[in-house]
Amino acid sequence: MNSSETQMKAVTIPEFGAAEVLRLAGVAVPEAGPGQVAIDVAFAGANFAEVLYRRGVVDVPLPFVPGIEVAGRVRAVGEGVEHLTVGQPVAALTIVDSGGYAEVVVTSADLVAPLDGLGMGMDVAAALPSNSTTAFLVLDRVARVERGESVLVHAAAGGVGSQLGQAARQLGAGRVVGTVGGAAKVETALGFGYDEVVLRDQVADAGEFDVVVDMVGGPTRRASLDRLAPMGRLVVMGNASGADDVGIPANELWFTNKTVSGFNLAAFSAAFPGDTGRALRRAVAAAAAGDLRVQVESLPLEQAGEAHRRIESGRTTGKLVLDVTAGGA
């Protein structure tokens, strides 16, 4: 870290708005409290969640340092932390209090996964905590996928979509289908474990499914409900389309034997850090074993605004990460 002992480099949100509001600034270096760990950040994942913070959709105090996941080395451990040591390579979720777009971040020790001996690059490790952890939690804990069941995933070429298809396979799902917004993304999505990939506006022809995962919202939410088989489960975990909320009549669920659940990683991590940490370590182990593929593209931290623009445009496939150490940081 090039900064002084009390100041570090970070990308901040000084005001809500478009990607241009993001600013590189000097901020105070955080310190680990009881049960926490401080991490010298090598790479930070770029996610739609941080776009929502920047837009003001999520009420956060300004100026705010976004960043819900990182990889780096343990800088310091707080009181009561015994399973992590200074200098240890780790991947971590920083989603509860954010702060990952910085040279140093602090998070709960429960939300950290050691990387010792795995031979995993820090860029790949930084791409795992949010999307891959979410994939296992959504399918295993929320949807409760059973062996042989069929799964439909929207936005299959995106960050979390690229992980959901592979996680479904590991959990024993039978038919796994993804949807994408355009034909250019079909081949990319097929590389992430899907049997079939269809255009989102043609999903009505895809048949029925035991589980549907929707992070798109709008008309896709209604179409998702229509694709559920009896006793099917729809998991709502985003609204990337920015569309107005879609009401789901409770009586319809009653008459058709269908279930709708929600999943929010930040809220789950705050309420169940132990469960979240176990899912994170499961994801890291799967990636290290070659059972979970992550497609990663890196940009310097200073280009966080460009990362946000790409995410908002829907042009991304796989995962964008920010190199915090680039440029002599």
Coordinates of C-alpha atoms in Angstrom, one line a residue:
M1 CA 0.0 0.0 0.0
N2 CA 1.5 3.3 -1.1
S3 CA -0.6 5.4 1.3
S4 CA 0.4 6.5 4.8
E5 CA -0.5 4.4 7.8
T6 CA -3.8 6.2 8.4
Q7 CA -4.9 6.9 4.8
M8 CA -5.6 4.6 1.9
K9 CA -6.8 4.8 -1.7
A10 CA -10.5 4.0 -2.3
V11 CA -13.2 4.5 -4.9
T12 CA -16.1 6.4 -3.2
I13 CA -19.6 7.4 -4.0
P14 CA -19.7 11.1 -2.9
E15 CA -23.2 11.6 -4.4
F16 CA -25.8 9.4 -6.0
G17 CA -26.0 9.3 -9.7
A18 CA -24.5 7.9 -12.9
A19 CA -21.1 6.0 -13.1
E20 CA -19.3 9.4 -13.4
V21 CA -20.0 10.2 -9.8
L22 CA -17.5 7.6 -8.6
R23 CA -14.3 9.2 -7.3
L24 CA -10.9 8.0 -6.3
A25 CA -10.1 9.4 -2.9
G26 CA -8.0 9.1 0.2
V27 CA -10.0 7.7 3.2
A28 CA -9.1 6.4 6.6
V29 CA -7.7 2.9 6.9
P30 CA -10.3 0.7 8.8
E31 CA -9.3 -1.4 11.8
A32 CA -10.5 -4.9 12.7
G33 CA -12.7 -5.1 15.8
P34 CA -13.7 -8.2 17.8
G35 CA -14.6 -11.1 15.5
Q36 CA -13.4 -9.2 12.5
V37 CA -10.4 -9.4 10.1
A38 CA -8.7 -6.6 8.1
I39 CA -7.6 -7.5 4.5
D40 CA -5.1 -5.9 2.2
V41 CA -7.1 -6.0 -1.0
A42 CA -5.6 -7.3 -4.2
F43 CA -8.8 -7.6 -6.3
A44 CA -12.4 -6.5 -5.7
G45 CA -15.4 -7.9 -7.5
A46 CA -17.6 -5.5 -9.5
N47 CA -21.3 -6.3 -9.1
F48 CA -24.8 -4.9 -9.9
A49 CA -25.3 -4.5 -6.1
E50 CA -22.7 -1.7 -6.2
V51 CA -24.5 -0.1 -9.1
L52 CA -27.6 0.0 -6.9
Y53 CA -25.6 1.7 -4.1
R54 CA -24.3 4.3 -6.5
R55 CA -27.8 5.0 -7.9
G56 CA -29.2 5.5 -4.4
V57 CA -31.6 2.6 -4.6
V58 CA -30.0 1.4 -1.3
D59 CA -29.9 4.0 1.4
V60 CA -26.3 4.3 2.4
P61 CA -24.4 7.2 4.1
L62 CA -22.3 9.4 1.8
P63 CA -19.5 9.4 1.0
F64 CA -19.7 5.6 0.7
V65 CA -17.1 3.0 -0.3
P66 CA -18.8 0.2 -2.3
G67 CA -17.5 -3.3 -2.8
I68 CA -19.1 -6.5 -1.6
E69 CA -16.4 -9.0 -2.2
V70 CA -12.6 -9.1 -2.3
A71 CA -9.5 -11.3 -2.4
G72 CA -6.2 -10.4 -0.7
R73 CA -4.1 -11.1 2.3
V74 CA -5.0 -10.9 6.0
R75 CA -3.6 -7.6 7.4
A76 CA -4.8 -8.0 11.0
V77 CA -7.2 -10.1 13.0
G78 CA -9.5 -8.8 15.8
E79 CA -10.0 -10.2 19.2
G80 CA -11.4 -13.7 19.3
V81 CA -10.3 -14.6 15.7
E82 CA -8.2 -17.7 15.9
H83 CA -8.6 -19.5 12.5
L84 CA -7.0 -16.8 10.4
T85 CA -3.4 -15.4 10.5
V86 CA -1.7 -12.3 9.2
G87 CA -0.4 -12.7 5.7
Q88 CA -2.8 -15.5 4.9
P89 CA -4.3 -15.4 1.3
V90 CA -8.1 -15.2 1.5
A91 CA -11.3 -14.6 -0.4
A92 CA -14.0 -12.7 1.6
L93 CA -17.5 -11.3 1.4
T94 CA -17.6 -7.6 2.5
I95 CA -21.3 -7.3 1.7
V96 CA -22.6 -6.5 5.1
D97 CA -20.8 -3.1 5.5
S98 CA -19.3 -2.9 2.0
G99 CA -15.9 -1.2 1.5
G100 CA -14.2 -3.5 -0.9
Y101 CA -13.2 -0.9 -3.5
A102 CA -10.2 0.1 -1.4
E103 CA -6.7 -0.9 -0.4
V104 CA -7.9 -2.2 3.0
V105 CA -11.3 -3.6 4.0
V106 CA -12.7 -5.0 7.3
T107 CA -15.3 -7.8 7.5
S108 CA -16.6 -10.5 9.8
A109 CA -14.1 -13.4 10.1
D110 CA -17.1 -15.8 9.5
L111 CA -17.3 -14.4 5.9
V112 CA -13.7 -15.3 5.0
A113 CA -12.4 -18.3 3.1
P114 CA -8.7 -19.3 3.3
L115 CA -6.9 -19.8 -0.1
D116 CA -3.7 -21.5 1.3
G117 CA -2.3 -24.1 -1.1
L118 CA -5.1 -23.9 -3.7
G119 CA -3.0 -22.3 -6.4
M120 CA -5.9 -19.9 -7.2
G121 CA -5.2 -16.5 -8.7
M122 CA -6.4 -13.5 -6.6
D123 CA -8.5 -12.3 -9.6
V124 CA -10.4 -15.6 -9.7
A125 CA -10.8 -15.7 -6.0
A126 CA -12.3 -12.2 -5.9
A127 CA -14.9 -13.3 -8.4
L128 CA -16.3 -16.1 -6.2
P129 CA -17.6 -14.7 -2.9
S130 CA -20.8 -13.0 -4.1
N131 CA -22.0 -14.9 -7.2
S132 CA -20.8 -18.4 -6.4
T133 CA -21.8 -18.3 -2.7
T134 CA -25.2 -17.0 -3.9
A135 CA -25.6 -19.8 -6.4
F136 CA -25.2 -22.5 -3.7
L137 CA -27.4 -20.8 -1.1
V138 CA -30.2 -20.0 -3.6
L139 CA -30.4 -23.6 -5.0
D140 CA -29.6 -25.6 -1.8
R141 CA -31.0 -23.5 1.0
V142 CA -33.8 -21.6 -0.6
A143 CA -35.1 -23.6 -3.6
R144 CA -34.0 -26.9 -2.0
V145 CA -33.2 -28.5 -5.4
E146 CA -33.6 -32.3 -5.4
R147 CA -31.8 -34.7 -7.5
G148 CA -33.2 -35.0 -11.0
E149 CA -35.3 -31.8 -10.8
S150 CA -35.3 -29.2 -13.7
V151 CA -33.9 -25.7 -13.2
L152 CA -34.4 -22.5 -15.3
V153 CA -32.0 -19.6 -14.7
H154 CA -32.4 -16.2 -16.3
A155 CA -29.4 -14.0 -17.3
A156 CA -27.4 -17.2 -17.7
A157 CA -24.3 -15.6 -19.1
G158 CA -24.0 -13.0 -16.3
G159 CA -22.0 -13.2 -13.1
V160 CA -24.4 -15.0 -10.9
G161 CA -26.1 -16.8 -13.8
S162 CA -22.8 -18.3 -14.9
Q163 CA -22.5 -19.9 -11.5
L164 CA -26.1 -21.0 -11.0
G165 CA -26.1 -23.5 -13.9
Q166 CA -22.9 -25.1 -12.6
A167 CA -24.1 -25.2 -9.0
A168 CA -27.3 -26.8 -10.1
R169 CA -25.3 -29.6 -11.8
Q170 CA -23.3 -30.2 -8.6
L171 CA -26.5 -30.4 -6.6
G172 CA -27.8 -33.2 -8.8
A173 CA -30.3 -31.3 -11.0
G174 CA -31.5 -33.0 -14.2
R175 CA -32.4 -30.6 -17.0
V176 CA -30.7 -27.2 -16.6
V177 CA -31.8 -24.4 -18.9
G178 CA -30.6 -20.8 -19.1
T179 CA -32.0 -17.7 -20.8
V180 CA -30.1 -14.7 -22.2
G181 CA -31.2 -11.4 -23.6
G182 CA -29.5 -11.7 -27.0
A183 CA -28.2 -14.4 -29.4
A184 CA -24.6 -13.2 -28.9
K185 CA -24.6 -14.6 -25.4
V186 CA -25.9 -18.1 -26.2
E187 CA -22.5 -19.8 -26.7
T188 CA -21.0 -18.1 -23.7
A189 CA -23.9 -19.4 -21.5
L190 CA -23.6 -22.9 -22.9
G191 CA -20.1 -23.0 -21.5
F192 CA -21.4 -22.6 -17.9
G193 CA -23.1 -26.0 -17.6
Y194 CA -26.5 -25.4 -19.2
D195 CA -28.1 -28.1 -21.3
E196 CA -29.9 -25.5 -23.4
V197 CA -29.9 -21.7 -23.6
V198 CA -32.8 -19.9 -25.1
L199 CA -33.6 -16.2 -25.7
R200 CA -35.5 -14.7 -22.8
D201 CA -38.5 -13.6 -25.0
Q202 CA -38.9 -17.2 -26.2
V203 CA -38.9 -18.8 -22.8
A204 CA -42.6 -19.8 -23.1
D205 CA -41.5 -22.6 -25.5
A206 CA -39.0 -24.0 -22.9
G207 CA -41.5 -26.1 -21.0
E208 CA -42.1 -26.4 -17.2
F209 CA -39.5 -26.4 -14.4
D210 CA -39.3 -27.4 -10.8
V211 CA -37.1 -24.3 -10.0
V212 CA -36.8 -20.9 -11.7
V213 CA -34.3 -18.3 -10.6
D214 CA -35.1 -14.7 -11.7
M215 CA -32.8 -11.7 -11.2
V216 CA -34.2 -9.8 -14.2
G217 CA -37.7 -8.8 -13.0
G218 CA -40.4 -7.0 -15.0
P219 CA -42.2 -9.2 -17.6
T220 CA -39.6 -11.9 -16.9
R221 CA -41.0 -12.4 -13.4
R222 CA -44.5 -13.1 -14.7
A223 CA -43.1 -15.4 -17.4
S224 CA -41.1 -17.2 -14.7
L225 CA -44.2 -18.0 -12.6
D226 CA -45.9 -19.3 -15.7
R227 CA -43.0 -21.7 -16.3
L228 CA -43.3 -23.4 -12.9
A229 CA -44.5 -27.0 -12.8
P230 CA -46.9 -28.0 -9.9
M231 CA -45.0 -27.7 -6.6
G232 CA -42.5 -25.5 -8.5
R233 CA -40.4 -22.8 -6.7
L234 CA -39.6 -19.4 -8.1
V235 CA -36.7 -17.6 -6.4
V236 CA -36.6 -13.8 -6.8
M237 CA -33.2 -12.4 -6.3
G238 CA -32.9 -9.1 -8.3
N239 CA -34.5 -6.6 -10.6
A240 CA -31.8 -6.0 -13.2
S241 CA -34.3 -4.7 -15.7
G242 CA -35.2 -1.8 -13.4
A243 CA -38.9 -2.4 -14.1
D244 CA -41.8 -1.7 -11.7
D245 CA -42.5 -4.4 -9.2
V246 CA -44.7 -7.3 -10.4
G247 CA -47.5 -8.4 -8.1
I248 CA -48.0 -12.1 -7.7
P249 CA -51.6 -13.0 -6.5
A250 CA -51.5 -15.2 -3.5
N251 CA -54.6 -17.0 -4.6
E252 CA -52.9 -18.1 -7.8
L253 CA -50.1 -19.7 -5.7
W254 CA -52.8 -21.5 -3.7
F255 CA -54.6 -22.9 -6.7
T256 CA -51.5 -23.9 -8.6
N257 CA -49.4 -25.3 -5.8
K258 CA -46.5 -23.0 -6.5
T259 CA -44.1 -21.1 -4.2
V260 CA -42.3 -17.8 -4.5
S261 CA -39.3 -17.0 -2.3
G262 CA -36.8 -14.1 -2.1
F263 CA -33.1 -14.1 -1.5
N264 CA -30.9 -11.2 -0.7
L265 CA -27.2 -12.0 0.0
A266 CA -26.5 -9.0 2.2
A267 CA -29.5 -9.6 4.5
F268 CA -28.7 -13.3 4.6
S269 CA -25.1 -12.7 5.4
A270 CA -25.9 -10.3 8.2
A271 CA -28.5 -12.7 9.7
F272 CA -26.6 -16.0 9.1
P273 CA -22.9 -15.3 8.8
G274 CA -21.9 -18.8 9.7
D275 CA -24.1 -20.4 7.0
T276 CA -22.9 -17.8 4.5
G277 CA -19.2 -18.5 5.3
R278 CA -19.7 -22.3 4.9
A279 CA -21.3 -21.7 1.4
L280 CA -18.4 -19.4 0.5
R281 CA -15.8 -22.0 1.5
R282 CA -17.8 -24.6 -0.5
A283 CA -17.7 -22.4 -3.6
V284 CA -13.9 -21.8 -3.2
A285 CA -13.3 -25.6 -2.9
A286 CA -15.4 -26.3 -5.9
A287 CA -13.6 -23.7 -8.0
A288 CA -10.2 -25.0 -6.8
A289 CA -11.2 -28.6 -7.8
G290 CA -12.2 -27.4 -11.3
D291 CA -15.9 -28.1 -10.7
L292 CA -16.8 -24.4 -10.9
R293 CA -15.6 -22.3 -13.8
V294 CA -15.3 -18.5 -13.5
Q295 CA -14.7 -16.3 -16.5
V296 CA -12.9 -13.2 -15.2
E297 CA -11.9 -9.9 -16.8
S298 CA -9.8 -7.4 -14.8
L299 CA -9.8 -3.6 -14.9
P300 CA -7.7 -1.2 -12.7
L301 CA -9.5 0.1 -9.6
E302 CA -9.4 3.6 -11.2
Q303 CA -11.8 2.3 -13.9
A304 CA -14.6 1.3 -11.6
G305 CA -16.8 3.7 -13.5
E306 CA -16.2 1.8 -16.7
A307 CA -17.0 -1.5 -14.9
H308 CA -20.3 0.0 -13.7
R309 CA -21.2 1.2 -17.2
R310 CA -20.5 -2.3 -18.7
I311 CA -22.7 -4.0 -16.0
E312 CA -25.5 -1.5 -16.5
S313 CA -25.4 -1.9 -20.3
G314 CA -25.9 -5.7 -20.0
R315 CA -22.8 -6.2 -22.2
T316 CA -20.9 -8.2 -19.7
T317 CA -20.4 -12.0 -19.6
G318 CA -18.8 -13.8 -16.7
K319 CA -17.3 -11.5 -14.0
L320 CA -15.5 -8.2 -13.9
V321 CA -13.0 -7.6 -11.1
L322 CA -11.0 -4.5 -10.1
D323 CA -7.3 -4.7 -9.7
V324 CA -6.6 -2.6 -6.5
T325 CA -2.8 -3.0 -6.8
A326 CA -2.6 -1.9 -10.5
G327 CA -0.7 1.3 -11.2
G328 CA 1.6 1.0 -8.2
A329 CA -1.1 1.2 -5.6

